[in-house]
Amino acid sequence: MKKSVFKTNINCGGCVATVGPYLEKARSISHWEVDTNARDKWLTVKGEAIDKQEVIRLVKEAGFEIKEKKGLFGF
């Protein structure tokens, strides 16, 4: 299973509930979670063949900002 991490502005339970139905549409995601306690509000998605562009598009459709985490420190 592969994992991708994204920086978002999904910052509360209500925001998670809003983005949830969008992420549930993605066939490439088998599991997702948002760390709302982290400063950068990490969205972690897992799946066999994650379509990162689809994840970004769906989160933006839900009304949130998102950037893919690349490398240990950069975006």
PDB file of C-alpha atoms in Angstrom, residues 28-52:
ATOM      1  CA  SER A  28      -7.542   5.283  -5.561  1.00  0.00           C
ATOM      2  CA  ILE A  29      -7.914   5.946  -1.805  1.00  0.00           C
ATOM      3  CA  SER A  30      -8.557   3.056   0.570  1.00  0.00           C
ATOM      4  CA  HIS A  31      -7.963   5.094   3.762  1.00  0.00           C
ATOM      5  CA  TRP A  32      -7.513   8.768   4.611  1.00  0.00           C
ATOM      6  CA  GLU A  33      -7.121  10.869   7.747  1.00  0.00           C
ATOM      7  CA  VAL A  34      -6.379  14.468   8.707  1.00  0.00           C
ATOM      8  CA  ASP A  35      -4.189  15.407  11.661  1.00  0.00           C
ATOM      9  CA  THR A  36      -6.051  18.527  12.779  1.00  0.00           C
ATOM     10  CA  ASN A  37      -3.753  18.868  15.799  1.00  0.00           C
ATOM     11  CA  ALA A  38      -0.661  19.366  13.619  1.00  0.00           C
ATOM     12  CA  ARG A  39       0.288  22.906  12.639  1.00  0.00           C
ATOM     13  CA  ASP A  40       0.189  22.019   8.942  1.00  0.00           C
ATOM     14  CA  LYS A  41      -3.054  19.961   9.128  1.00  0.00           C
ATOM     15  CA  TRP A  42      -1.610  16.910   7.357  1.00  0.00           C
ATOM     16  CA  LEU A  43      -3.912  14.883   5.139  1.00  0.00           C
ATOM     17  CA  THR A  44      -2.596  11.336   4.758  1.00  0.00           C
ATOM     18  CA  VAL A  45      -4.085   9.116   2.065  1.00  0.00           C
ATOM     19  CA  LYS A  46      -3.344   5.446   1.494  1.00  0.00           C
ATOM     20  CA  GLY A  47      -4.083   3.166  -1.427  1.00  0.00           C
ATOM     21  CA  GLU A  48      -2.572   0.822  -3.970  1.00  0.00           C
ATOM     22  CA  ALA A  49      -2.344   3.400  -6.770  1.00  0.00           C
ATOM     23  CA  ILE A  50      -2.998   6.892  -5.390  1.00  0.00           C
ATOM     24  CA  ASP A  51      -3.938   9.517  -7.967  1.00  0.00           C
ATOM     25  CA  LYS A  52      -2.434  12.622  -6.337  1.00  0.00           C
TER      26      LYS A  52
END
